Amino acid sequence: MSITYLEAIREAQYEALRNDPAVFLYGQDIATFGGAFKATKNLSKEFPNRVFDAPISEDAMVGMAVGAAVEGARPIIEMQFADFSSVGFNQIVNQAATLYWRTNVPCPITIRMPSGGTAGSGPFHSQSMEAIYAHYPGLVIVTPATVEDAYWMLLDSVQLNDPVIYCEHKFLYYHLKADQIGDHELPIGKARIARPGRHATIVTYSAMVHEALRAAEELQLDGYSIEVVDLRSVKPMDTDTILASVARTGRLLALGEAFPWGGVTAEIIARVTTEGFHLLDAPPMRLNSKDTPIPYHPNLWKSHRPTTSTIAGALRRLLRY
Amino acid sequence: MALAPSINCAETDLTADFRDQFLLTYQHMLLARVLEEKLGSLYRAGGRIVGGVYIGKGQEAFSAALGVQLRKGSDIYGPLIRDQAGRIAYGEPILDCVRTYLGTITGPMRGRDGNIHRGRPKEGLLAMISHLGSLLSVVAGGLFARRQAGTLGDSIGATSIGDGGTSTGAFHEGLNMAAVEKLPIIVSIANNQYAYSTPNTRQYACENLVDRAAGYGIEGVSVDATDLASCLKAFRAAVARARSGGGPQMIVGTLLRLAGHGEHDDASYIPDKARQGTSARDCLAVAEKFALDHGWMNSTDLRELNEEVRLNVDQTISKVSNEPAPDPFKENWQALSSADLVEGQHEA
């Protein structure tokens, strides 16, 4: 008996619906069809009148969730692809994100964003939006990298009285399995040491955690032990855990699948250099995808984003400094 | 092509109940007009008002005719930029308005937002954002959640917008969604002919905005928005249809904005010809004449009402002027309700 990352997301929604009658699901093709990725499969059968198909209207979907939240509901919105949330951008950053600040009324909504690339997905079905939303005050951005986090962080998100952008990685949907969902351990806002080490630290999140772990295995053969920090949430970002790790290793590689300009890796490096410059034995390094739209053909796609081998290469350069 | 109906108030509609509502609404309109004139003069005097002043001169009848139909505390209202009269008619105290314009800590927005961007969402009065069209789906969401929770009853939602805002994607998405869900929502469109400075000819290509209602499968009517009696009749009917399960209702009112976009704007782009047309009638004067002609008020009533309203506005502004401004040292600077997840509080 095992459970995939995708099944964990479905199970968490099942639990959320079961635990609280104020929870409902709204998104395109999520009812009878069960969602483009089947993340809501059978939920409309189990919870009739709690799972609704939405028109193709990301702006209206988020606006509707905000209005529902004001009335005491706890909606979970499914964006079919994170890329499409750009249509609902205004409602997310101006309506949902400002509601509590402006009116003192909390906005408990969860927006699920199937994020990141898979082979053949191309420019409009592969984007990672976490840095865009993290830029805005009033939003919490979570990026689960494990089956456990996919499950618990979704349940935590639904219970939180603030808007949460839940970035689930599509590549992990079927590639990641666990024997079972473990206990709830870390709250949102706390990073996890995915692998301890003492020669260099990789700070990363989401699907890149697994590439980083494989790169660390590779470096192990050269006699280096690499620490991997899984941020779990990019906002808030657990700066203390990052700094403590860099204090142990003296070297930092900030790694992310998203586009390079600005973004989460830039934020990690800014925090470490401003708050922990004295901890560094080498200039911090960052590795992202290339600064182009995301390519379609698998050959191009594999070279566009960081992989185990490019991460290992970056680590070797970092360790040689 | 069958065009959507246009509403006019006939003499046969003038029941005692209608008369009472007419007079009540007129008072709301007058209060809004006097309040906004005062805010405008405070703005021009400088120093007191932070940011801009946005008034609804010429739109009071259309705005208040909707607001007065709503039940404060049970109906959801999402007013927009020129709805001071609608807000008053709905039941928002003018204290909330003055406190927000002056940015005092005592106001509903506590100095965190200003002027027309105010509300009390938990009490059914949503706080608009500047992005036009975006409130429609929020009002719809509130109704949707109530229907889910089984608490909708015969409560309704209402929101308003101008001709310019109807061009936004958010407006179309929200209206379509509300129509698909058959939610009891009133969408009030004040066609004041200019979106800031952009005339209707550069805003939309359909003959009349109300023709759009058919495209969404909802009911729509047109009304002369300078005529309070016709506005009241139209909104009364639309609200009754919405309360009894008729789904979204669109009402388009034709008028001319009798002021600039904001008090900083002299509206010199509005040609003289437009200023002399029927839609440029002052709805307050039209309503006044209607009440006088029907013997519902006399000149003494009018004078006394004016004095009372001016006193109310002056007292409110003087009271708020002595209330405290927000103190940055007492501000908690939290954009999240979950205090443990707040970032960016570090000292530089």
PDB file of N, CA, C and O in Angstrom, chain B residues 92-144:
ATOM      1  N   GLU B  92     -24.879  53.198   5.706  1.00  0.00           N
ATOM      2  CA  GLU B  92     -23.521  53.504   6.182  1.00  0.00           C
ATOM      3  C   GLU B  92     -23.562  54.880   6.830  1.00  0.00           C
ATOM      4  O   GLU B  92     -23.995  55.856   6.197  1.00  0.00           O
ATOM      5  N   PRO B  93     -23.110  54.994   8.076  1.00  0.00           N
ATOM      6  CA  PRO B  93     -23.106  56.317   8.705  1.00  0.00           C
ATOM      7  C   PRO B  93     -22.096  57.238   8.035  1.00  0.00           C
ATOM      8  O   PRO B  93     -21.040  56.768   7.602  1.00  0.00           O
ATOM      9  N   ILE B  94     -22.419  58.528   7.943  1.00  0.00           N
ATOM     10  CA  ILE B  94     -21.476  59.429   7.272  1.00  0.00           C
ATOM     11  C   ILE B  94     -20.198  59.595   8.101  1.00  0.00           C
ATOM     12  O   ILE B  94     -19.173  60.017   7.581  1.00  0.00           O
ATOM     13  N   LEU B  95     -20.244  59.188   9.357  1.00  0.00           N
ATOM     14  CA  LEU B  95     -19.017  59.166  10.170  1.00  0.00           C
ATOM     15  C   LEU B  95     -17.957  58.292   9.507  1.00  0.00           C
ATOM     16  O   LEU B  95     -16.773  58.630   9.484  1.00  0.00           O
ATOM     17  N   ASP B  96     -18.374  57.130   8.979  1.00  0.00           N
ATOM     18  CA  ASP B  96     -17.424  56.231   8.320  1.00  0.00           C
ATOM     19  C   ASP B  96     -16.764  56.927   7.135  1.00  0.00           C
ATOM     20  O   ASP B  96     -15.569  56.764   6.883  1.00  0.00           O
ATOM     21  N   CYS B  97     -17.560  57.699   6.414  1.00  0.00           N
ATOM     22  CA  CYS B  97     -17.053  58.406   5.239  1.00  0.00           C
ATOM     23  C   CYS B  97     -16.027  59.456   5.647  1.00  0.00           C
ATOM     24  O   CYS B  97     -14.902  59.478   5.152  1.00  0.00           O
ATOM     25  N   VAL B  98     -16.412  60.316   6.575  1.00  0.00           N
ATOM     26  CA  VAL B  98     -15.525  61.425   6.956  1.00  0.00           C
ATOM     27  C   VAL B  98     -14.259  60.889   7.611  1.00  0.00           C
ATOM     28  O   VAL B  98     -13.148  61.347   7.334  1.00  0.00           O
ATOM     29  N   ARG B  99     -14.432  59.889   8.463  1.00  0.00           N
ATOM     30  CA  ARG B  99     -13.248  59.306   9.128  1.00  0.00           C
ATOM     31  C   ARG B  99     -12.286  58.705   8.105  1.00  0.00           C
ATOM     32  O   ARG B  99     -11.065  58.765   8.273  1.00  0.00           O
ATOM     33  N   THR B 100     -12.823  58.107   7.066  1.00  0.00           N
ATOM     34  CA  THR B 100     -11.945  57.484   6.066  1.00  0.00           C
ATOM     35  C   THR B 100     -11.266  58.564   5.228  1.00  0.00           C
ATOM     36  O   THR B 100     -10.067  58.471   4.930  1.00  0.00           O
ATOM     37  N   TYR B 101     -12.023  59.593   4.839  1.00  0.00           N
ATOM     38  CA  TYR B 101     -11.399  60.684   4.076  1.00  0.00           C
ATOM     39  C   TYR B 101     -10.301  61.377   4.880  1.00  0.00           C
ATOM     40  O   TYR B 101      -9.266  61.748   4.349  1.00  0.00           O
ATOM     41  N   LEU B 102     -10.554  61.566   6.159  1.00  0.00           N
ATOM     42  CA  LEU B 102      -9.550  62.266   6.976  1.00  0.00           C
ATOM     43  C   LEU B 102      -8.481  61.298   7.490  1.00  0.00           C
ATOM     44  O   LEU B 102      -7.505  61.718   8.105  1.00  0.00           O
ATOM     45  N   GLY B 103      -8.689  60.004   7.248  1.00  0.00           N
ATOM     46  CA  GLY B 103      -7.668  59.014   7.606  1.00  0.00           C
ATOM     47  C   GLY B 103      -7.506  58.792   9.099  1.00  0.00           C
ATOM     48  O   GLY B 103      -6.442  58.366   9.552  1.00  0.00           O
ATOM     49  N   THR B 104      -8.537  59.055   9.880  1.00  0.00           N
ATOM     50  CA  THR B 104      -8.374  58.895  11.327  1.00  0.00           C
ATOM     51  C   THR B 104      -8.348  57.414  11.721  1.00  0.00           C
ATOM     52  O   THR B 104      -8.844  56.557  10.998  1.00  0.00           O
ATOM     53  N   ILE B 105      -7.784  57.157  12.867  1.00  0.00           N
ATOM     54  CA  ILE B 105      -7.666  55.786  13.380  1.00  0.00           C
ATOM     55  C   ILE B 105      -9.049  55.237  13.770  1.00  0.00           C
ATOM     56  O   ILE B 105      -9.261  54.033  13.862  1.00  0.00           O
ATOM     57  N   THR B 106      -9.975  56.145  13.977  1.00  0.00           N
ATOM     58  CA  THR B 106     -11.322  55.756  14.419  1.00  0.00           C
ATOM     59  C   THR B 106     -12.176  55.182  13.287  1.00  0.00           C
ATOM     60  O   THR B 106     -13.187  54.540  13.536  1.00  0.00           O
ATOM     61  N   GLY B 107     -11.785  55.427  12.040  1.00  0.00           N
ATOM     62  CA  GLY B 107     -12.587  54.980  10.906  1.00  0.00           C
ATOM     63  C   GLY B 107     -12.467  53.482  10.672  1.00  0.00           C
ATOM     64  O   GLY B 107     -11.592  52.825  11.235  1.00  0.00           O
ATOM     65  N   PRO B 108     -13.326  52.952   9.823  1.00  0.00           N
ATOM     66  CA  PRO B 108     -13.295  51.506   9.574  1.00  0.00           C
ATOM     67  C   PRO B 108     -11.988  51.042   8.930  1.00  0.00           C
ATOM     68  O   PRO B 108     -11.602  49.892   9.082  1.00  0.00           O
ATOM     69  N   MET B 109     -11.291  51.941   8.246  1.00  0.00           N
ATOM     70  CA  MET B 109     -10.047  51.535   7.586  1.00  0.00           C
ATOM     71  C   MET B 109      -8.817  51.945   8.402  1.00  0.00           C
ATOM     72  O   MET B 109      -7.687  51.684   7.988  1.00  0.00           O
ATOM     73  N   ARG B 110      -9.018  52.622   9.516  1.00  0.00           N
ATOM     74  CA  ARG B 110      -7.953  52.947  10.478  1.00  0.00           C
ATOM     75  C   ARG B 110      -6.743  53.628   9.838  1.00  0.00           C
ATOM     76  O   ARG B 110      -5.597  53.403  10.228  1.00  0.00           O
ATOM     77  N   GLY B 111      -7.005  54.416   8.782  1.00  0.00           N
ATOM     78  CA  GLY B 111      -5.902  55.107   8.114  1.00  0.00           C
ATOM     79  C   GLY B 111      -5.132  54.216   7.151  1.00  0.00           C
ATOM     80  O   GLY B 111      -4.216  54.661   6.482  1.00  0.00           O
ATOM     81  N   ARG B 112      -5.517  52.928   7.081  1.00  0.00           N
ATOM     82  CA  ARG B 112      -4.795  52.016   6.181  1.00  0.00           C
ATOM     83  C   ARG B 112      -5.297  52.145   4.742  1.00  0.00           C
ATOM     84  O   ARG B 112      -4.614  51.736   3.810  1.00  0.00           O
ATOM     85  N   ASP B 113      -6.481  52.629   4.573  1.00  0.00           N
ATOM     86  CA  ASP B 113      -6.987  52.915   3.232  1.00  0.00           C
ATOM     87  C   ASP B 113      -7.889  54.140   3.359  1.00  0.00           C
ATOM     88  O   ASP B 113      -8.310  54.487   4.470  1.00  0.00           O
ATOM     89  N   GLY B 114      -8.159  54.782   2.221  1.00  0.00           N
ATOM     90  CA  GLY B 114      -8.811  56.079   2.318  1.00  0.00           C
ATOM     91  C   GLY B 114      -9.999  56.280   1.410  1.00  0.00           C
ATOM     92  O   GLY B 114     -10.425  55.369   0.694  1.00  0.00           O
ATOM     93  N   ASN B 115     -10.504  57.485   1.458  1.00  0.00           N
ATOM     94  CA  ASN B 115     -11.636  58.021   0.694  1.00  0.00           C
ATOM     95  C   ASN B 115     -12.759  57.007   0.444  1.00  0.00           C
ATOM     96  O   ASN B 115     -13.443  56.587   1.354  1.00  0.00           O
ATOM     97  N   ILE B 116     -12.956  56.620  -0.814  1.00  0.00           N
ATOM     98  CA  ILE B 116     -14.091  55.744  -1.144  1.00  0.00           C
ATOM     99  C   ILE B 116     -13.778  54.270  -0.908  1.00  0.00           C
ATOM    100  O   ILE B 116     -14.649  53.421  -1.053  1.00  0.00           O
ATOM    101  N   HIS B 117     -12.530  53.953  -0.538  1.00  0.00           N
ATOM    102  CA  HIS B 117     -12.130  52.553  -0.351  1.00  0.00           C
ATOM    103  C   HIS B 117     -12.421  52.100   1.065  1.00  0.00           C
ATOM    104  O   HIS B 117     -11.523  51.742   1.813  1.00  0.00           O
ATOM    105  N   ARG B 118     -13.664  52.146   1.428  1.00  0.00           N
ATOM    106  CA  ARG B 118     -13.994  51.782   2.800  1.00  0.00           C
ATOM    107  C   ARG B 118     -15.170  50.817   2.812  1.00  0.00           C
ATOM    108  O   ARG B 118     -15.924  50.726   1.836  1.00  0.00           O
ATOM    109  N   GLY B 119     -15.310  50.124   3.926  1.00  0.00           N
ATOM    110  CA  GLY B 119     -16.436  49.221   4.062  1.00  0.00           C
ATOM    111  C   GLY B 119     -16.348  48.466   5.374  1.00  0.00           C
ATOM    112  O   GLY B 119     -15.383  48.643   6.144  1.00  0.00           O
ATOM    113  N   ARG B 120     -17.367  47.696   5.616  1.00  0.00           N
ATOM    114  CA  ARG B 120     -17.403  46.805   6.775  1.00  0.00           C
ATOM    115  C   ARG B 120     -17.916  45.464   6.264  1.00  0.00           C
ATOM    116  O   ARG B 120     -19.111  45.179   6.360  1.00  0.00           O
ATOM    117  N   PRO B 121     -17.003  44.682   5.694  1.00  0.00           N
ATOM    118  CA  PRO B 121     -17.428  43.466   4.985  1.00  0.00           C
ATOM    119  C   PRO B 121     -18.262  42.516   5.837  1.00  0.00           C
ATOM    120  O   PRO B 121     -19.195  41.900   5.329  1.00  0.00           O
ATOM    121  N   LYS B 122     -17.943  42.427   7.124  1.00  0.00           N
ATOM    122  CA  LYS B 122     -18.686  41.508   7.985  1.00  0.00           C
ATOM    123  C   LYS B 122     -20.131  41.985   8.192  1.00  0.00           C
ATOM    124  O   LYS B 122     -20.986  41.212   8.603  1.00  0.00           O
ATOM    125  N   GLU B 123     -20.358  43.273   7.923  1.00  0.00           N
ATOM    126  CA  GLU B 123     -21.724  43.806   8.056  1.00  0.00           C
ATOM    127  C   GLU B 123     -22.389  43.948   6.694  1.00  0.00           C
ATOM    128  O   GLU B 123     -23.391  44.650   6.545  1.00  0.00           O
ATOM    129  N   GLY B 124     -21.808  43.310   5.677  1.00  0.00           N
ATOM    130  CA  GLY B 124     -22.438  43.285   4.360  1.00  0.00           C
ATOM    131  C   GLY B 124     -22.031  44.422   3.445  1.00  0.00           C
ATOM    132  O   GLY B 124     -22.492  44.488   2.306  1.00  0.00           O
ATOM    133  N   LEU B 125     -21.181  45.315   3.931  1.00  0.00           N
ATOM    134  CA  LEU B 125     -20.754  46.438   3.101  1.00  0.00           C
ATOM    135  C   LEU B 125     -19.300  46.208   2.684  1.00  0.00           C
ATOM    136  O   LEU B 125     -18.381  46.390   3.486  1.00  0.00           O
ATOM    137  N   LEU B 126     -19.108  45.800   1.437  1.00  0.00           N
ATOM    138  CA  LEU B 126     -17.762  45.457   0.984  1.00  0.00           C
ATOM    139  C   LEU B 126     -16.929  46.718   0.761  1.00  0.00           C
ATOM    140  O   LEU B 126     -17.471  47.782   0.482  1.00  0.00           O
ATOM    141  N   ALA B 127     -15.616  46.549   0.885  1.00  0.00           N
ATOM    142  CA  ALA B 127     -14.695  47.679   0.700  1.00  0.00           C
ATOM    143  C   ALA B 127     -14.071  47.558  -0.679  1.00  0.00           C
ATOM    144  O   ALA B 127     -13.274  46.670  -0.932  1.00  0.00           O
ATOM    145  N   MET B 128     -14.442  48.464  -1.570  1.00  0.00           N
ATOM    146  CA  MET B 128     -13.971  48.382  -2.957  1.00  0.00           C
ATOM    147  C   MET B 128     -12.459  48.490  -3.075  1.00  0.00           C
ATOM    148  O   MET B 128     -11.797  49.117  -2.244  1.00  0.00           O
ATOM    149  N   ILE B 129     -11.921  47.872  -4.130  1.00  0.00           N
ATOM    150  CA  ILE B 129     -10.546  48.156  -4.529  1.00  0.00           C
ATOM    151  C   ILE B 129     -10.638  48.997  -5.809  1.00  0.00           C
ATOM    152  O   ILE B 129     -11.715  49.150  -6.371  1.00  0.00           O
ATOM    153  N   SER B 130      -9.530  49.529  -6.255  1.00  0.00           N
ATOM    154  CA  SER B 130      -9.585  50.461  -7.391  1.00  0.00           C
ATOM    155  C   SER B 130      -9.745  49.760  -8.734  1.00  0.00           C
ATOM    156  O   SER B 130      -9.996  50.415  -9.736  1.00  0.00           O
ATOM    157  N   HIS B 131      -9.552  48.460  -8.755  1.00  0.00           N
ATOM    158  CA  HIS B 131      -9.595  47.720 -10.012  1.00  0.00           C
ATOM    159  C   HIS B 131     -11.044  47.452 -10.388  1.00  0.00           C
ATOM    160  O   HIS B 131     -11.721  46.619  -9.776  1.00  0.00           O
ATOM    161  N   LEU B 132     -11.493  48.156 -11.410  1.00  0.00           N
ATOM    162  CA  LEU B 132     -12.916  48.128 -11.752  1.00  0.00           C
ATOM    163  C   LEU B 132     -13.367  46.739 -12.185  1.00  0.00           C
ATOM    164  O   LEU B 132     -12.632  46.003 -12.822  1.00  0.00           O
ATOM    165  N   GLY B 133     -14.582  46.413 -11.824  1.00  0.00           N
ATOM    166  CA  GLY B 133     -15.171  45.130 -12.214  1.00  0.00           C
ATOM    167  C   GLY B 133     -14.937  44.031 -11.208  1.00  0.00           C
ATOM    168  O   GLY B 133     -15.635  43.019 -11.215  1.00  0.00           O
ATOM    169  N   SER B 134     -13.959  44.229 -10.322  1.00  0.00           N
ATOM    170  CA  SER B 134     -13.535  43.118  -9.477  1.00  0.00           C
ATOM    171  C   SER B 134     -14.483  42.821  -8.321  1.00  0.00           C
ATOM    172  O   SER B 134     -14.387  41.762  -7.708  1.00  0.00           O
ATOM    173  N   LEU B 135     -15.408  43.730  -8.012  1.00  0.00           N
ATOM    174  CA  LEU B 135     -16.300  43.471  -6.870  1.00  0.00           C
ATOM    175  C   LEU B 135     -17.459  42.542  -7.231  1.00  0.00           C
ATOM    176  O   LEU B 135     -18.059  41.923  -6.356  1.00  0.00           O
ATOM    177  N   LEU B 136     -17.768  42.469  -8.506  1.00  0.00           N
ATOM    178  CA  LEU B 136     -18.942  41.694  -8.908  1.00  0.00           C
ATOM    179  C   LEU B 136     -18.823  40.235  -8.439  1.00  0.00           C
ATOM    180  O   LEU B 136     -19.742  39.680  -7.826  1.00  0.00           O
ATOM    181  N   SER B 137     -17.677  39.638  -8.695  1.00  0.00           N
ATOM    182  CA  SER B 137     -17.516  38.238  -8.297  1.00  0.00           C
ATOM    183  C   SER B 137     -17.414  38.091  -6.788  1.00  0.00           C
ATOM    184  O   SER B 137     -17.750  37.038  -6.243  1.00  0.00           O
ATOM    185  N   VAL B 138     -16.942  39.136  -6.115  1.00  0.00           N
ATOM    186  CA  VAL B 138     -16.845  39.057  -4.648  1.00  0.00           C
ATOM    187  C   VAL B 138     -18.252  39.054  -4.031  1.00  0.00           C
ATOM    188  O   VAL B 138     -18.550  38.248  -3.137  1.00  0.00           O
ATOM    189  N   VAL B 139     -19.113  39.932  -4.519  1.00  0.00           N
ATOM    190  CA  VAL B 139     -20.502  39.932  -4.044  1.00  0.00           C
ATOM    191  C   VAL B 139     -21.142  38.571  -4.354  1.00  0.00           C
ATOM    192  O   VAL B 139     -21.802  37.961  -3.507  1.00  0.00           O
ATOM    193  N   ALA B 140     -20.888  38.089  -5.573  1.00  0.00           N
ATOM    194  CA  ALA B 140     -21.439  36.791  -5.962  1.00  0.00           C
ATOM    195  C   ALA B 140     -20.938  35.690  -5.027  1.00  0.00           C
ATOM    196  O   ALA B 140     -21.705  34.796  -4.632  1.00  0.00           O
ATOM    197  N   GLY B 141     -19.673  35.761  -4.656  1.00  0.00           N
ATOM    198  CA  GLY B 141     -19.100  34.756  -3.755  1.00  0.00           C
ATOM    199  C   GLY B 141     -19.761  34.749  -2.390  1.00  0.00           C
ATOM    200  O   GLY B 141     -19.981  33.687  -1.793  1.00  0.00           O
ATOM    201  N   GLY B 142     -20.072  35.951  -1.904  1.00  0.00           N
ATOM    202  CA  GLY B 142     -20.774  36.037  -0.615  1.00  0.00           C
ATOM    203  C   GLY B 142     -22.129  35.359  -0.686  1.00  0.00           C
ATOM    204  O   GLY B 142     -22.519  34.603   0.225  1.00  0.00           O
ATOM    205  N   LEU B 143     -22.841  35.592  -1.768  1.00  0.00           N
ATOM    206  CA  LEU B 143     -24.168  34.973  -1.939  1.00  0.00           C
ATOM    207  C   LEU B 143     -24.035  33.464  -2.102  1.00  0.00           C
ATOM    208  O   LEU B 143     -24.825  32.680  -1.548  1.00  0.00           O
ATOM    209  N   PHE B 144     -23.015  33.072  -2.849  1.00  0.00           N
ATOM    210  CA  PHE B 144     -22.762  31.652  -3.085  1.00  0.00           C
ATOM    211  C   PHE B 144     -22.522  30.929  -1.749  1.00  0.00           C
ATOM    212  O   PHE B 144     -23.101  29.871  -1.484  1.00  0.00           O
TER     213      PHE B 144
END
